[in-house]
Tab-separated table of C-alpha atoms in Angstrom:
chain	number	residue	atom	x	y	z
A	25	MET	CA	65.180	1.623	-41.555
A	26	LEU	CA	63.876	3.640	-38.661
A	27	VAL	CA	61.256	5.210	-40.900
A	28	LEU	CA	60.010	1.772	-42.026
A	29	LEU	CA	59.691	0.579	-38.425
A	30	PHE	CA	57.761	3.695	-37.501
A	31	ALA	CA	55.435	3.261	-40.503
A	32	LEU	CA	54.812	-0.388	-39.601
A	33	TYR	CA	54.082	0.572	-36.005
A	34	TYR	CA	51.649	3.237	-37.191
A	35	VAL	CA	49.801	0.735	-39.403
A	36	LEU	CA	49.491	-1.741	-36.527
A	37	ILE	CA	48.117	0.933	-34.189
A	38	CYS	CA	45.543	2.067	-36.731
A	39	SER	CA	44.465	-1.518	-37.364
A	40	TYR	CA	44.024	-2.141	-33.644
A	41	LEU	CA	41.982	1.007	-33.155
A	42	ARG	CA	39.772	0.185	-36.129
A	43	ASP	CA	39.031	-3.311	-34.847
A	44	ASN	CA	38.701	-2.699	-31.098
A	45	VAL	CA	37.574	0.854	-30.427
A	46	ARG	CA	33.789	1.348	-30.365
A	47	HIS	CA	32.437	3.226	-33.307
A	48	ILE	CA	30.982	6.574	-32.217
A	49	LYS	CA	27.554	6.894	-33.792
A	50	THR	CA	26.440	10.029	-35.528
A	51	LYS	CA	23.167	11.774	-34.674
A	52	GLU	CA	21.487	10.212	-37.675
A	53	GLU	CA	22.632	6.723	-36.690
A	54	LYS	CA	21.320	7.277	-33.151
A	55	ARG	CA	17.994	8.459	-34.516
A	56	VAL	CA	17.650	5.419	-36.757
A	57	ASN	CA	18.588	3.019	-33.939
A	58	ARG	CA	16.153	4.786	-31.601
A	59	MET	CA	13.333	4.390	-34.120
A	60	ARG	CA	14.141	0.701	-34.542
A	61	TRP	CA	14.131	0.183	-30.779
A	62	MET	CA	10.794	1.990	-30.368
A	63	CYS	CA	9.359	-0.025	-33.240
A	64	ARG	CA	10.381	-3.249	-31.516
A	65	LEU	CA	8.868	-2.085	-28.222
A	66	THR	CA	5.569	-0.609	-29.297
A	67	MET	CA	4.780	-1.520	-32.898
A	68	ASP	CA	6.082	-4.961	-33.910
A	69	CYS	CA	3.819	-7.263	-31.890
A	70	ASP	CA	1.893	-7.458	-28.631
A	71	SER	CA	4.124	-10.154	-27.195
A	72	ALA	CA	7.215	-7.938	-27.368
A	73	CYS	CA	5.316	-4.957	-25.967
A	74	ILE	CA	3.955	-7.033	-23.074
A	75	SER	CA	7.358	-8.530	-22.351
A	76	GLN	CA	9.141	-5.187	-22.224
A	77	LEU	CA	6.422	-2.708	-21.194
A	78	ARG	CA	3.960	-5.041	-19.400
A	79	MET	CA	1.015	-4.014	-21.601
A	80	ASP	CA	-0.121	-4.607	-25.157
A	81	ARG	CA	0.144	-2.018	-27.907
A	82	ALA	CA	-3.462	-0.820	-27.614
A	83	THR	CA	-3.170	-0.258	-23.860
A	84	PHE	CA	0.124	1.556	-24.349
A	85	ARG	CA	-1.530	3.940	-26.809
A	86	ILE	CA	-4.396	4.502	-24.367
A	87	LEU	CA	-1.899	5.429	-21.652
A	88	CYS	CA	-0.102	7.838	-23.972
A	89	ASP	CA	-3.392	9.524	-24.850
A	90	MET	CA	-4.366	9.813	-21.185
A	91	VAL	CA	-1.095	11.371	-20.009
A	92	ALA	CA	-1.297	13.819	-22.918
A	93	ASN	CA	-4.964	14.805	-22.654
A	94	ILE	CA	-5.444	14.518	-18.890
A	95	GLY	CA	-1.965	14.506	-17.402
A	96	GLY	CA	-0.828	17.480	-19.457
A	97	LEU	CA	2.326	15.811	-20.802
A	98	LYS	CA	3.670	17.603	-23.879
A	99	PRO	CA	6.089	16.365	-26.559
A	100	THR	CA	9.310	18.272	-27.106
A	101	LYS	CA	11.188	19.155	-30.251
A	102	ASN	CA	13.272	15.983	-30.084
A	103	THR	CA	11.181	13.540	-28.006
A	104	SER	CA	7.695	12.189	-28.564
A	105	ILE	CA	5.191	11.273	-25.859
A	106	GLU	CA	5.405	7.612	-26.869
A	107	GLU	CA	9.168	7.590	-26.354
A	108	VAL	CA	9.212	9.227	-22.908
A	109	VAL	CA	6.335	7.031	-21.686
A	110	ALA	CA	8.186	3.947	-22.953
A	111	MET	CA	11.344	5.054	-21.120
A	112	PHE	CA	9.352	5.546	-17.924
A	113	ILE	CA	7.574	2.186	-18.104
A	114	TYR	CA	10.777	0.339	-19.017
A	115	THR	CA	12.495	1.808	-15.943
A	116	LEU	CA	9.722	0.583	-13.635
A	117	ALA	CA	9.230	-2.790	-15.311
A	118	HIS	CA	12.913	-3.765	-15.259
A	119	HIS	CA	14.302	-1.508	-12.497
A	120	LYS	CA	16.973	0.078	-14.684
A	121	LYS	CA	19.045	3.149	-13.937
A	122	SER	CA	19.078	6.265	-16.094
A	123	ARG	CA	22.470	5.272	-17.471
A	124	THR	CA	21.062	2.036	-18.866
A	125	ILE	CA	17.957	3.718	-20.261
A	126	SER	CA	20.120	6.343	-21.972
A	127	LEU	CA	22.042	3.584	-23.775
A	128	LEU	CA	18.872	1.750	-24.848
A	129	PHE	CA	17.074	4.851	-26.114
A	130	TYR	CA	20.167	6.796	-27.274
A	131	ARG	CA	19.387	9.751	-25.022
A	132	SER	CA	21.447	11.647	-22.483
A	133	THR	CA	21.048	10.739	-18.819
A	134	GLU	CA	19.833	14.288	-18.178
A	135	THR	CA	17.030	13.846	-20.712
A	136	VAL	CA	16.072	10.464	-19.264
A	137	SER	CA	15.948	11.783	-15.698
A	138	ARG	CA	14.020	14.936	-16.571
A	139	GLN	CA	11.461	13.112	-18.701
A	140	PHE	CA	11.028	10.399	-16.061
A	141	HIS	CA	9.769	12.902	-13.496
A	142	GLN	CA	7.544	14.629	-16.013
A	143	VAL	CA	5.846	11.350	-16.947
A	144	LEU	CA	5.553	10.424	-13.261
A	145	ASN	CA	3.739	13.693	-12.532
A	146	ALA	CA	1.425	13.164	-15.505
A	147	ILE	CA	0.480	9.617	-14.472
A	148	LEU	CA	-0.260	10.670	-10.886
A	149	LYS	CA	-2.801	13.142	-12.273
A	150	LEU	CA	-4.786	10.105	-13.468
A	151	TYR	CA	-5.412	9.114	-9.826
A	152	PRO	CA	-9.174	9.893	-9.752
A	153	ILE	CA	-9.712	8.210	-13.116
A	154	LEU	CA	-7.746	4.980	-12.830
A	155	LEU	CA	-8.691	4.056	-9.270
A	156	LYS	CA	-11.630	1.669	-9.279
A	157	LYS	CA	-14.914	2.839	-7.784
A	158	PRO	CA	-16.132	0.357	-5.120
A	159	GLU	CA	-19.145	-1.745	-6.059
A	160	LEU	CA	-21.396	-3.443	-3.520
A	161	ILE	CA	-21.742	-7.235	-3.425
A	162	THR	CA	-25.472	-7.924	-3.834
A	163	GLN	CA	-27.762	-10.929	-3.892
A	164	ASP	CA	-27.325	-11.136	-7.665
A	165	CYS	CA	-23.572	-11.814	-7.361
A	166	GLN	CA	-22.571	-14.907	-9.371
A	167	ASP	CA	-19.095	-15.270	-7.887
A	168	GLU	CA	-19.127	-18.201	-5.452
A	169	LYS	CA	-16.335	-16.654	-3.404
A	170	TRP	CA	-18.184	-13.403	-2.779
A	171	LYS	CA	-21.929	-13.961	-2.975
A	172	CYS	CA	-22.219	-14.858	0.723
A	173	PHE	CA	-20.630	-11.510	1.707
A	174	GLN	CA	-23.497	-9.236	0.784
A	175	GLY	CA	-22.699	-5.621	1.544
A	176	CYS	CA	-18.969	-6.176	1.048
A	177	LEU	CA	-16.939	-3.756	-1.059
A	178	GLY	CA	-13.677	-5.693	-1.411
A	179	ALA	CA	-10.594	-6.667	0.569
A	180	LEU	CA	-8.010	-4.615	2.459
A	181	ASP	CA	-4.494	-5.385	3.625
A	182	GLY	CA	-1.009	-3.959	3.963
A	183	THR	CA	2.224	-4.984	2.293
A	184	LEU	CA	5.874	-4.067	2.735
A	185	ILE	CA	7.919	-2.653	-0.162
A	186	LYS	CA	11.658	-2.137	0.205
A	187	VAL	CA	12.844	1.466	-0.008
A	188	THR	CA	16.007	3.496	0.532
A	189	PRO	CA	15.284	6.300	3.012
A	190	PRO	CA	17.863	8.774	4.350
A	191	THR	CA	20.294	7.275	6.839
A	192	GLU	CA	18.794	9.155	9.788
A	193	ASP	CA	15.309	7.809	8.990
A	194	LYS	CA	16.226	4.147	8.524
A	195	PRO	CA	15.323	3.082	12.114
A	196	ARG	CA	11.715	4.178	11.530
A	197	TYR	CA	11.503	2.187	8.302
A	198	ARG	CA	13.024	-0.966	9.798
A	199	THR	CA	10.527	-3.814	10.089
A	200	ARG	CA	10.410	-6.547	12.706
A	201	LYS	CA	12.501	-8.701	10.370
A	202	GLY	CA	15.139	-6.004	10.023
A	203	ARG	CA	14.285	-4.933	6.462
A	204	ILE	CA	14.054	-1.301	5.422
A	205	SER	CA	10.564	-0.983	3.937
A	206	THR	CA	7.522	1.210	3.633
A	207	ASN	CA	4.111	-0.013	4.759
A	208	VAL	CA	1.655	0.259	1.878
A	209	LEU	CA	-2.068	-0.092	2.548
A	210	GLY	CA	-4.075	-1.341	-0.409
A	211	VAL	CA	-7.785	-1.900	-1.003
A	212	CYS	CA	-9.003	-3.833	-4.019
A	213	CYS	CA	-12.244	-5.113	-5.509
A	214	PRO	CA	-12.924	-8.753	-6.508
A	215	ASN	CA	-11.422	-8.282	-9.991
A	216	MET	CA	-8.084	-7.171	-8.484
A	217	GLN	CA	-8.245	-3.471	-9.285
A	218	PHE	CA	-7.138	-1.070	-6.583
A	219	ILE	CA	-9.845	1.025	-4.941
A	220	TYR	CA	-7.504	2.908	-2.640
A	221	VAL	CA	-3.743	2.937	-2.032
A	222	LEU	CA	-1.739	4.707	0.670
A	223	PRO	CA	2.053	4.309	0.435
A	224	GLY	CA	4.534	6.123	2.609
A	225	TRP	CA	4.092	4.859	6.155
A	226	GLU	CA	7.238	3.563	7.831
A	227	GLY	CA	7.771	-0.190	7.909
A	228	SER	CA	7.689	-0.159	11.706
A	229	ALA	CA	4.101	1.142	11.751
A	230	HIS	CA	1.382	-1.343	12.712
A	231	ASP	CA	-1.319	-2.077	10.144
A	232	GLY	CA	-4.040	-0.940	12.527
A	233	ARG	CA	-2.365	2.446	12.963
A	234	VAL	CA	-2.138	2.913	9.207
A	235	LEU	CA	-5.827	2.044	8.794
A	236	ARG	CA	-6.861	4.562	11.434
A	237	ASP	CA	-4.888	7.215	9.579
A	238	VAL	CA	-6.529	6.258	6.281
A	239	ILE	CA	-10.138	6.678	7.409
A	240	SER	CA	-9.377	9.911	9.281
A	241	ARG	CA	-7.917	11.700	6.231
A	242	PRO	CA	-10.127	14.239	4.436
A	243	HIS	CA	-9.689	12.356	1.149
A	244	GLY	CA	-8.956	8.956	2.632
A	245	LEU	CA	-10.817	5.660	2.427
A	246	ARG	CA	-14.580	6.040	2.688
A	247	VAL	CA	-16.649	3.135	4.056
A	248	PRO	CA	-20.421	3.812	4.024
A	249	ARG	CA	-22.454	2.638	7.012
A	250	GLY	CA	-23.696	-0.895	6.450
A	251	CYS	CA	-20.816	-1.743	4.096
A	252	TYR	CA	-17.518	-3.379	4.930
A	253	TYR	CA	-14.181	-4.699	3.691
A	254	LEU	CA	-12.631	-8.092	4.426
A	255	VAL	CA	-9.436	-7.797	6.471
A	256	ASP	CA	-7.133	-10.264	8.205
A	257	SER	CA	-6.779	-10.890	11.933
A	258	GLY	CA	-4.098	-8.205	12.225
A	259	TYR	CA	-6.873	-5.630	12.273
A	260	CYS	CA	-9.680	-4.936	14.723
A	261	ASN	CA	-13.123	-6.459	14.121
A	262	ALA	CA	-15.033	-3.178	13.937
A	263	ASN	CA	-17.770	-1.550	11.897
A	264	GLY	CA	-16.766	-1.594	8.249
A	265	PHE	CA	-13.971	-4.160	8.618
A	266	LEU	CA	-14.801	-7.854	8.888
A	267	VAL	CA	-12.128	-9.988	10.574
A	268	PRO	CA	-11.936	-13.831	10.707
A	269	TYR	CA	-12.313	-15.705	13.973
A	270	ARG	CA	-9.101	-16.046	15.943
A	271	GLY	CA	-8.084	-19.455	17.243
A	272	GLN	CA	-9.787	-21.236	14.321
A	273	ARG	CA	-8.447	-22.672	11.094
A	274	TYR	CA	-8.141	-19.912	8.520
A	275	HIS	CA	-5.527	-20.432	5.788
A	276	LEU	CA	-6.710	-22.592	2.919
A	277	LYS	CA	-3.894	-25.102	3.335
A	278	GLU	CA	-5.245	-25.891	6.785
A	279	PHE	CA	-8.475	-27.148	5.217
A	280	ASP	CA	-6.784	-29.727	2.972
A	281	GLY	CA	-8.471	-33.001	3.849
A	282	HIS	CA	-10.431	-31.318	6.625
A	283	GLN	CA	-14.034	-30.157	6.363
A	284	PRO	CA	-15.189	-27.271	8.541
A	285	GLU	CA	-16.909	-28.572	11.634
A	286	THR	CA	-18.201	-25.340	13.133
A	287	PRO	CA	-19.780	-22.147	11.805
A	288	GLU	CA	-16.602	-20.294	12.768
A	289	GLU	CA	-14.380	-22.607	10.720
A	290	TYR	CA	-16.656	-22.445	7.700
A	291	PHE	CA	-16.811	-18.657	7.936
A	292	ASN	CA	-13.010	-18.490	8.101
A	293	MET	CA	-12.658	-20.698	5.030
A	294	LYS	CA	-15.035	-18.543	2.993
A	295	HIS	CA	-13.391	-15.389	4.330
A	296	SER	CA	-9.929	-16.650	3.350
A	297	LYS	CA	-11.033	-17.543	-0.183
A	298	ALA	CA	-12.482	-14.092	-0.771
A	299	ARG	CA	-9.832	-12.029	1.032
A	300	ASN	CA	-7.086	-13.836	-0.893
A	301	VAL	CA	-7.800	-11.423	-3.760
A	302	ILE	CA	-5.764	-8.651	-2.112
A	303	GLU	CA	-2.800	-10.996	-1.643
A	304	ARG	CA	-2.934	-11.938	-5.309
A	305	CYS	CA	-3.304	-8.281	-6.254
A	306	PHE	CA	-0.102	-7.395	-4.400
A	307	GLY	CA	1.581	-10.384	-6.031
A	308	LEU	CA	0.620	-9.141	-9.488
A	309	LEU	CA	1.808	-5.641	-8.643
A	310	LYS	CA	5.267	-6.695	-7.435
A	311	GLY	CA	5.707	-9.270	-10.180
A	312	ARG	CA	4.839	-6.779	-12.900
A	313	TRP	CA	7.007	-3.877	-11.687
A	314	LYS	CA	10.475	-5.051	-10.696
A	315	ILE	CA	11.304	-1.658	-9.224
A	316	LEU	CA	9.111	-2.703	-6.265
A	317	ALA	CA	11.085	-5.901	-5.669
A	318	SER	CA	14.278	-4.236	-4.402
A	319	PRO	CA	15.317	-0.885	-2.899
A	320	SER	CA	15.233	1.920	-5.424
A	321	PHE	CA	17.926	4.505	-6.128
A	322	PHE	CA	15.465	7.437	-6.125
A	323	SER	CA	14.763	9.718	-3.186
A	324	ILE	CA	12.247	8.420	-0.655
A	325	GLN	CA	9.638	10.938	-1.805
A	326	THR	CA	9.994	9.805	-5.411
A	327	GLN	CA	9.899	6.147	-4.371
A	328	ILE	CA	6.529	6.690	-2.692
A	329	ARG	CA	5.192	8.392	-5.812
A	330	ILE	CA	6.504	5.519	-7.958
A	331	ILE	CA	4.542	3.001	-5.863
A	332	MET	CA	1.348	4.930	-6.520
A	333	ALA	CA	2.127	5.174	-10.239
A	334	CYS	CA	2.668	1.409	-10.399
A	335	CYS	CA	-0.743	0.833	-8.785
A	336	LEU	CA	-2.441	3.177	-11.260
A	337	MET	CA	-0.847	1.474	-14.267
A	338	HIS	CA	-1.784	-1.892	-12.757
A	339	ASN	CA	-5.425	-0.769	-12.824
A	340	LEU	CA	-5.021	0.470	-16.396
A	341	ILE	CA	-3.767	-2.935	-17.496
A	342	ARG	CA	-6.531	-4.786	-15.626
A	343	LYS	CA	-9.159	-2.494	-17.157
A	344	PHE	CA	-8.147	-2.381	-20.810
A	345	MET	CA	-6.368	-5.676	-21.441
A	346	SER	CA	-8.665	-8.612	-22.059
A	347	PHE	CA	-6.024	-10.981	-20.691
A	348	ASP	CA	-3.445	-10.221	-18.027
A	349	PRO	CA	-0.392	-12.429	-18.729
A	350	GLN	CA	1.095	-11.634	-15.343
A	351	GLU	CA	-1.871	-13.339	-13.668
A	352	SER	CA	-1.003	-16.673	-15.285
A	353	LEU	CA	2.464	-16.477	-13.724
A	354	ILE	CA	1.030	-16.537	-10.212
A	355	ALA	CA	-1.846	-18.914	-10.951
A	356	ASP	CA	-0.018	-21.772	-9.273
A	357	GLU	CA	-0.019	-19.769	-6.040
A	358	GLU	CA	-3.804	-19.594	-6.003
A	359	GLU	CA	-5.220	-22.320	-3.816
A	360	GLU	CA	-8.804	-21.842	-5.009
A	361	SER	CA	-9.519	-20.742	-7.494
A	362	ASP	CA	-20.855	2.442	-13.309
A	363	ARG	CA	-20.167	4.552	-11.012
A	364	GLY	CA	-22.908	5.698	-8.630
A	365	SER	CA	-23.948	9.248	-7.941
A	366	ASP	CA	-21.333	11.176	-6.010
A	367	ASN	CA	-23.886	13.748	-4.914
A	368	GLU	CA	-25.806	11.507	-2.530
A	369	GLU	CA	-25.278	12.179	1.144
A	370	VAL	CA	-23.774	9.047	2.683
A	371	GLU	CA	-22.780	8.499	6.284
A	372	TYR	CA	-19.250	7.118	6.476
A	373	ILE	CA	-17.365	5.254	9.179
A	374	THR	CA	-14.854	7.561	10.850
A	375	GLN	CA	-13.658	5.445	13.789
A	376	ILE	CA	-12.452	1.890	14.263
A	377	ASN	CA	-13.837	0.567	17.519
A	378	PRO	CA	-14.978	-2.997	18.298
A	379	SER	CA	-18.639	-3.357	19.183
A	380	ASN	CA	-21.020	-6.080	20.288
A	381	GLY	CA	-23.298	-5.271	17.393
A	382	TRP	CA	-20.582	-5.896	14.821
A	383	SER	CA	-19.555	-9.152	16.546
A	384	SER	CA	-23.188	-10.272	16.412
A	385	PHE	CA	-23.274	-9.372	12.722
A	386	ARG	CA	-20.302	-11.661	12.101
A	387	ASN	CA	-21.785	-14.454	14.240
A	388	ASN	CA	-25.093	-14.332	12.390
A	389	MET	CA	-23.296	-14.388	9.044
A	390	ALA	CA	-21.212	-17.388	10.065
A	391	THR	CA	-24.280	-19.270	11.320
A	392	ASN	CA	-26.227	-18.594	8.122
A	393	MET	CA	-23.273	-19.767	6.006
A	394	TYR	CA	-22.952	-22.977	7.996
A	395	ASN	CA	-26.686	-23.658	7.889
A	396	THR	CA	-26.603	-23.278	4.127
A	397	LEU	CA	-23.771	-25.800	3.992
A	398	SER	CA	-25.717	-28.261	6.146
A	399	THR	CA	-28.722	-28.198	3.798
A	400	ARG	CA	-26.680	-29.191	0.762
A	401	PRO	CA	-27.252	-32.830	-0.218
A	402	SER	CA	-23.603	-33.482	-1.086
A	403	GLY	CA	-22.085	-31.452	1.732
A	404	ASN	CA	-19.624	-29.991	-0.726
A	405	VAL	CA	-17.545	-27.220	0.884
A	406	SER	CA	-15.473	-26.238	-2.124
A	407	ASP	CA	-17.903	-23.502	-3.201
């Protein structure tokens, strides 16, 4: 009797284990599941690739070729370049930890972590290639937002991205609103590709201080004499950086139902429409890469490098994809809607100091804009 009870108990235990304990996959099963997952990510269709990796299949292959040929990334015996790049992009796009990535790709956490840093290093080597070369706005410009800003190179602004610095450094990264962030300076052209990016400054640093550091660096932002960037009123109106008039209407919502009545107001409206490109560029960047939306679990040095990598891949997507699906997601927020020779000797701006000459330049530009508006038969100010 006792033997029968023991046998019955043994059968029940075996049945429970068979039904409830997770099946441990063999190496072959992991390999097959990994291939299926990679096929879904990068081979099935563009919609799945865009949803998971933020770029279509062709752009993904271009990135893999670039990190291999230029970045020096090499495949290993067990991992391909496509797989490690997909793991890297998936981490940034969805802000997942190594533990989650290891489950999705059937790899060890050590492999995921090691390959992540190798891909990061390879992508950062694409810095001189993926950053957009500035192009001057000329008289032939067909863009209504920009054609009145002849000599302009783009727009410049700073944004705050949450980070996790060491405990002893948190006071320096604390912003006026109490958030722990890094101050990232970005410069973009009219088509929302980054020209220059400088992450790493503490969140407590003023935008003007960051800009002064940028133009003083040996390989920092270069602004040729006679050219300029559009910046907001948080900066100084100085040579190379055109600021709107203070004390006048500026934001586009303030012009709803109100036509500009002075040259200063009209200048501010045109300035706001054009400079809005950098705001939208930051919006695309943070919307595309969720790792920038909340504090990361990497070291502060790696977090800064990740921000730069996100900006470089943003440019890659804007350059090679005919349609950026992320842009349609922020369209409702929009109120309006060849590289030259590097051997030429160009005089660059090295200091940011207000001057009467630059103020007169802005005044003359505003007056010419307003006079052009006054000569229009319809008086339409939407252009």
